[in-house]
mmCIF file of C-alpha atoms in Angstrom:
data_model
loop_
_atom_site.group_PDB
_atom_site.id
_atom_site.type_symbol
_atom_site.label_atom_id
_atom_site.label_comp_id
_atom_site.label_asym_id
_atom_site.label_seq_id
_atom_site.Cartn_x
_atom_site.Cartn_y
_atom_site.Cartn_z
ATOM 1 C CA MET A 1 23.538 29.026 -5.259
ATOM 2 C CA SER A 2 20.745 31.464 -4.458
ATOM 3 C CA VAL A 3 20.123 32.914 -1.004
ATOM 4 C CA GLU A 4 16.927 30.831 -0.852
ATOM 5 C CA ASP A 5 18.786 27.606 -1.604
ATOM 6 C CA ARG A 6 21.408 28.390 0.999
ATOM 7 C CA ARG A 7 18.626 28.857 3.541
ATOM 8 C CA VAL A 8 16.898 25.635 2.464
ATOM 9 C CA LYS A 9 20.141 23.697 2.756
ATOM 10 C CA ARG A 10 20.289 24.445 6.474
ATOM 11 C CA LEU A 11 17.343 22.101 7.099
ATOM 12 C CA PRO A 12 18.186 18.503 8.077
ATOM 13 C CA ARG A 13 18.450 16.276 5.026
ATOM 14 C CA GLU A 14 15.686 13.901 6.155
ATOM 15 C CA VAL A 15 13.305 16.823 6.620
ATOM 16 C CA ARG A 16 14.075 18.209 3.176
ATOM 17 C CA GLU A 17 13.749 14.795 1.529
ATOM 18 C CA ARG A 18 10.407 14.237 3.215
ATOM 19 C CA GLN A 19 9.172 17.601 1.945
ATOM 20 C CA ILE A 20 10.285 16.803 -1.598
ATOM 21 C CA LEU A 21 8.737 13.332 -1.511
ATOM 22 C CA ASP A 22 5.463 14.716 -0.148
ATOM 23 C CA ALA A 23 5.343 17.142 -3.050
ATOM 24 C CA ALA A 24 6.295 14.467 -5.574
ATOM 25 C CA VAL A 25 3.582 12.070 -4.386
ATOM 26 C CA ARG A 26 1.024 14.840 -4.830
ATOM 27 C CA VAL A 27 2.225 15.746 -8.324
ATOM 28 C CA PHE A 28 2.599 12.149 -9.549
ATOM 29 C CA SER A 29 -0.826 11.309 -8.132
ATOM 30 C CA GLU A 30 -2.504 14.181 -9.940
ATOM 31 C CA HIS A 31 -0.733 13.956 -13.298
ATOM 32 C CA GLY A 32 0.833 10.516 -13.640
ATOM 33 C CA TYR A 33 4.501 9.812 -14.199
ATOM 34 C CA HIS A 34 4.861 11.087 -17.765
ATOM 35 C CA GLU A 35 2.803 14.255 -17.363
ATOM 36 C CA ALA A 36 4.294 15.208 -14.001
ATOM 37 C CA SER A 37 7.055 17.780 -14.244
ATOM 38 C CA MET A 38 10.018 18.431 -12.020
ATOM 39 C CA ASP A 39 9.134 22.126 -12.291
ATOM 40 C CA GLU A 40 5.836 21.481 -10.529
ATOM 41 C CA VAL A 41 7.469 19.259 -7.912
ATOM 42 C CA SER A 42 9.937 22.085 -7.308
ATOM 43 C CA GLU A 43 7.129 24.612 -6.948
ATOM 44 C CA VAL A 44 5.042 22.449 -4.600
ATOM 45 C CA ALA A 45 8.066 21.500 -2.485
ATOM 46 C CA GLY A 46 9.333 25.067 -2.348
ATOM 47 C CA VAL A 47 12.875 24.180 -3.443
ATOM 48 C CA SER A 48 14.818 24.564 -6.673
ATOM 49 C CA LYS A 49 15.107 21.777 -9.231
ATOM 50 C CA PRO A 50 18.887 21.510 -8.730
ATOM 51 C CA MET A 51 18.257 20.782 -5.062
ATOM 52 C CA ILE A 52 15.756 18.031 -5.942
ATOM 53 C CA TYR A 53 18.314 16.443 -8.242
ATOM 54 C CA ALA A 54 20.984 16.742 -5.553
ATOM 55 C CA TYR A 55 18.848 15.094 -2.897
ATOM 56 C CA LEU A 56 16.870 12.466 -4.798
ATOM 57 C CA GLY A 57 18.217 12.287 -8.329
ATOM 58 C CA SER A 58 16.340 12.197 -11.623
ATOM 59 C CA LYS A 59 12.588 12.084 -12.169
ATOM 60 C CA GLU A 60 12.802 8.294 -12.446
ATOM 61 C CA ASP A 61 14.765 8.099 -9.197
ATOM 62 C CA LEU A 62 12.256 10.395 -7.510
ATOM 63 C CA PHE A 63 9.289 8.283 -8.613
ATOM 64 C CA ALA A 64 11.000 5.104 -7.388
ATOM 65 C CA ALA A 65 11.737 6.785 -4.053
ATOM 66 C CA CYS A 66 8.060 7.743 -3.725
ATOM 67 C CA ILE A 67 6.970 4.161 -4.348
ATOM 68 C CA ARG A 68 9.505 2.806 -1.872
ATOM 69 C CA ARG A 69 8.508 5.219 0.884
ATOM 70 C CA GLU A 70 4.751 4.878 0.429
ATOM 71 C CA ALA A 71 4.956 1.078 0.259
ATOM 72 C CA GLY A 72 6.947 1.070 3.497
ATOM 73 C CA LEU A 73 4.462 3.343 5.237
ATOM 74 C CA LEU A 74 1.555 1.179 4.111
ATOM 75 C CA MET A 75 3.126 -2.021 5.390
ATOM 76 C CA GLU A 76 4.037 -0.361 8.693
ATOM 77 C CA ALA A 77 0.423 0.743 9.102
ATOM 78 C CA ILE A 78 -0.922 -2.758 8.445
ATOM 79 C CA ALA A 79 1.577 -4.617 10.619
ATOM 80 C CA GLY A 80 1.283 -2.044 13.376
ATOM 81 C CA GLY A 81 -2.491 -2.380 13.454
ATOM 82 C CA ILE A 82 -2.507 -6.112 14.190
ATOM 83 C CA ASP A 83 -2.598 -7.454 17.729
ATOM 84 C CA VAL A 84 -1.103 -10.970 17.566
ATOM 85 C CA GLU A 85 -2.697 -11.881 20.887
ATOM 86 C CA LEU A 86 -6.189 -11.735 19.386
ATOM 87 C CA PRO A 87 -8.005 -14.590 17.584
ATOM 88 C CA PRO A 88 -7.208 -15.006 13.848
ATOM 89 C CA ASP A 89 -10.430 -13.411 12.626
ATOM 90 C CA MET A 90 -9.809 -10.295 14.722
ATOM 91 C CA GLN A 91 -6.196 -10.123 13.560
ATOM 92 C CA LEU A 92 -7.340 -10.218 9.952
ATOM 93 C CA TRP A 93 -10.059 -7.659 10.649
ATOM 94 C CA MET A 94 -7.584 -5.267 12.255
ATOM 95 C CA GLY A 95 -5.182 -5.703 9.351
ATOM 96 C CA LEU A 96 -7.901 -4.994 6.767
ATOM 97 C CA ARG A 97 -9.152 -2.023 8.730
ATOM 98 C CA SER A 98 -5.624 -0.629 9.016
ATOM 99 C CA PHE A 99 -5.136 -1.065 5.271
ATOM 100 C CA PHE A 100 -8.294 0.809 4.349
ATOM 101 C CA GLU A 101 -7.665 3.474 6.973
ATOM 102 C CA PHE A 102 -4.277 4.103 5.363
ATOM 103 C CA VAL A 103 -5.754 4.258 1.870
ATOM 104 C CA GLY A 104 -8.540 6.547 3.046
ATOM 105 C CA ALA A 105 -6.115 8.938 4.724
ATOM 106 C CA ASN A 106 -3.521 8.728 1.938
ATOM 107 C CA LYS A 107 -5.434 8.581 -1.345
ATOM 108 C CA GLN A 108 -2.620 10.244 -3.269
ATOM 109 C CA SER A 109 -0.224 7.631 -1.949
ATOM 110 C CA TRP A 110 -2.467 4.779 -3.092
ATOM 111 C CA ARG A 111 -2.914 6.311 -6.552
ATOM 112 C CA VAL A 112 0.845 6.346 -6.966
ATOM 113 C CA LEU A 113 1.314 2.844 -5.530
ATOM 114 C CA HIS A 114 -1.465 1.209 -7.504
ATOM 115 C CA ARG A 115 -2.726 3.151 -10.508
ATOM 116 C CA GLN A 116 0.452 4.934 -11.545
ATOM 117 C CA VAL A 117 2.771 1.965 -11.045
ATOM 118 C CA ILE A 118 0.443 -0.367 -12.930
ATOM 119 C CA SER A 119 0.350 2.043 -15.865
ATOM 120 C CA GLN A 120 4.142 2.368 -15.913
ATOM 121 C CA GLY A 121 5.245 -1.170 -15.099
ATOM 122 C CA GLY A 122 8.908 -1.926 -15.736
ATOM 123 C CA PRO A 123 11.387 -1.357 -12.917
ATOM 124 C CA PHE A 124 8.848 0.628 -10.904
ATOM 125 C CA SER A 125 6.708 -2.450 -10.397
ATOM 126 C CA GLU A 126 9.481 -4.235 -8.485
ATOM 127 C CA GLU A 127 8.905 -2.110 -5.379
ATOM 128 C CA VAL A 128 5.175 -2.796 -5.421
ATOM 129 C CA LEU A 129 5.723 -6.502 -6.029
ATOM 130 C CA ALA A 130 7.981 -6.553 -2.977
ATOM 131 C CA MET A 131 5.269 -4.815 -0.942
ATOM 132 C CA ARG A 132 2.656 -7.302 -2.174
ATOM 133 C CA SER A 133 4.929 -10.198 -1.240
ATOM 134 C CA ARG A 134 5.295 -8.843 2.284
ATOM 135 C CA ALA A 135 1.528 -8.481 2.593
ATOM 136 C CA ILE A 136 0.949 -12.029 1.345
ATOM 137 C CA ASN A 137 3.516 -13.387 3.802
ATOM 138 C CA LEU A 138 1.833 -11.497 6.634
ATOM 139 C CA VAL A 139 -1.618 -12.916 5.870
ATOM 140 C CA ASP A 140 -0.206 -16.364 5.142
ATOM 141 C CA ALA A 141 1.554 -16.481 8.512
ATOM 142 C CA LEU A 142 -1.684 -15.543 10.238
ATOM 143 C CA LEU A 143 -3.650 -18.277 8.459
ATOM 144 C CA VAL A 144 -0.997 -20.958 8.883
ATOM 145 C CA GLY A 145 -0.785 -20.179 12.576
ATOM 146 C CA ALA A 146 -4.534 -20.439 12.922
ATOM 147 C CA ALA A 147 -4.700 -23.658 10.914
ATOM 148 C CA THR A 148 -1.881 -25.237 12.902
ATOM 149 C CA LYS A 149 -3.627 -24.495 16.175
ATOM 150 C CA LYS A 150 -6.713 -26.238 14.806
ATOM 151 C CA GLY A 151 -4.702 -29.285 13.792
ATOM 152 C CA VAL A 152 -5.404 -28.868 10.082
ATOM 153 C CA ASP A 153 -3.417 -31.207 7.840
ATOM 154 C CA GLU A 154 -0.356 -30.126 5.849
ATOM 155 C CA HIS A 155 -2.207 -30.047 2.520
ATOM 156 C CA ALA A 156 -4.677 -27.457 3.812
ATOM 157 C CA GLN A 157 -1.876 -25.389 5.327
ATOM 158 C CA LYS A 158 -0.103 -25.211 1.957
ATOM 159 C CA SER A 159 -3.166 -23.621 0.377
ATOM 160 C CA THR A 160 -3.010 -20.637 2.713
ATOM 161 C CA GLU A 161 -0.327 -18.855 0.658
ATOM 162 C CA ALA A 162 -2.542 -18.973 -2.430
ATOM 163 C CA MET A 163 -5.519 -17.778 -0.399
ATOM 164 C CA ALA A 164 -3.429 -14.968 1.078
ATOM 165 C CA ALA A 165 -2.455 -13.874 -2.436
ATOM 166 C CA ALA A 166 -6.128 -13.853 -3.417
ATOM 167 C CA LEU A 167 -6.997 -11.714 -0.393
ATOM 168 C CA VAL A 168 -4.249 -9.173 -1.124
ATOM 169 C CA GLY A 169 -5.403 -8.933 -4.738
ATOM 170 C CA ALA A 170 -9.005 -8.449 -3.650
ATOM 171 C CA GLY A 171 -7.953 -5.749 -1.195
ATOM 172 C CA GLU A 172 -6.060 -3.859 -3.886
ATOM 173 C CA SER A 173 -8.994 -4.036 -6.299
ATOM 174 C CA LEU A 174 -11.489 -2.898 -3.671
ATOM 175 C CA ALA A 175 -9.240 -0.018 -2.601
ATOM 176 C CA ASP A 176 -8.965 1.058 -6.230
ATOM 177 C CA TRP A 177 -12.765 0.942 -6.567
ATOM 178 C CA TRP A 178 -13.064 2.938 -3.359
ATOM 179 C CA LEU A 179 -11.056 5.821 -4.825
ATOM 180 C CA ASP A 180 -13.969 6.394 -7.201
ATOM 181 C CA HIS A 181 -16.599 5.942 -4.465
ATOM 182 C CA PRO A 182 -15.196 7.980 -1.549
ATOM 183 C CA ALA A 183 -18.596 8.417 0.126
ATOM 184 C CA VAL A 184 -18.496 4.822 1.388
ATOM 185 C CA PRO A 185 -17.180 4.820 5.001
ATOM 186 C CA THR A 186 -13.854 3.147 5.742
ATOM 187 C CA GLN A 187 -15.395 0.725 8.227
ATOM 188 C CA THR A 188 -17.987 -0.351 5.665
ATOM 189 C CA VAL A 189 -15.456 -1.092 2.939
ATOM 190 C CA ALA A 190 -13.286 -3.076 5.335
ATOM 191 C CA SER A 191 -16.295 -5.065 6.583
ATOM 192 C CA TRP A 192 -17.304 -5.924 3.002
ATOM 193 C CA LEU A 193 -13.974 -7.543 2.329
ATOM 194 C CA MET A 194 -13.880 -9.213 5.736
ATOM 195 C CA ASN A 195 -17.281 -10.782 5.140
ATOM 196 C CA LEU A 196 -16.295 -11.853 1.657
ATOM 197 C CA VAL A 197 -13.106 -13.621 2.671
ATOM 198 C CA TRP A 198 -13.487 -14.799 6.241
ATOM 199 C CA MET A 199 -16.427 -17.060 5.522
ATOM 200 C CA GLY A 200 -14.099 -19.061 3.300
ATOM 201 C CA PHE A 201 -10.963 -18.601 5.390
ATOM 202 C CA GLY A 202 -12.849 -19.494 8.525
ATOM 203 C CA ASP A 203 -13.918 -22.815 7.013
ATOM 204 C CA LEU A 204 -10.387 -23.416 5.748
ATOM 205 C CA VAL A 205 -8.949 -22.861 9.202
ATOM 206 C CA GLU A 206 -11.523 -25.312 10.558
ATOM 207 C CA GLY A 207 -10.479 -27.860 7.941
ATOM 208 C CA GLU A 208 -13.718 -27.653 5.993
ATOM 209 C CA VAL A 209 -13.256 -27.692 2.223
ATOM 210 C CA TRP A 210 -15.882 -27.233 -0.487
ATOM 211 C CA THR A 211 -15.873 -29.679 -3.383
ATOM 212 C CA PRO A 212 -18.100 -29.743 -6.475
ATOM 213 C CA SER A 213 -21.003 -32.165 -6.394
ATOM 214 C CA GLU A 214 -21.046 -35.170 -8.698
ATOM 215 C CA HIS A 215 -23.307 -35.022 -11.768
#
């Protein structure tokens, strides 16, 4: 082991892993999974390749670890930004704003979570699917709670999970669009989605349902 590696090894493991993952997210974001090299991750992280393998395993393991960490950070940011004491519309607004604030501050993270994982699929998608499920459950719980307080019937409450899934999908698509239009302010993007969905969600919570007219 080189003198440099011996020095690096003195750092706490969690600090070294964080440094490696930070570098990996940057490299995977810029080049994609297949084009990214462990040599570049090593160079950006400032550690040798053997140390990367020792700490986080193969390139596949490293990519999976990046997805897992970034998904966790995203969900923490969303959940942490919601004040459950506020009315449902403000809870949803705070959650959307927290989501877009995270994406805006962590564009490389979102590229890995959304664009790179979609292009790779396979086992990597399991982590993102788990994240999406958590997000859907979070929104669904908010809507069910609001609907219950309004005395909405059971049939309407059951539709909230589907609506929550639609909202999460819309948020992902808008965030992906936003990567290519970074000049749009965070608050503006979040308000677009809020206005798009809450008009419908608000009626749903109130028990008002649209039906097609008879012809």
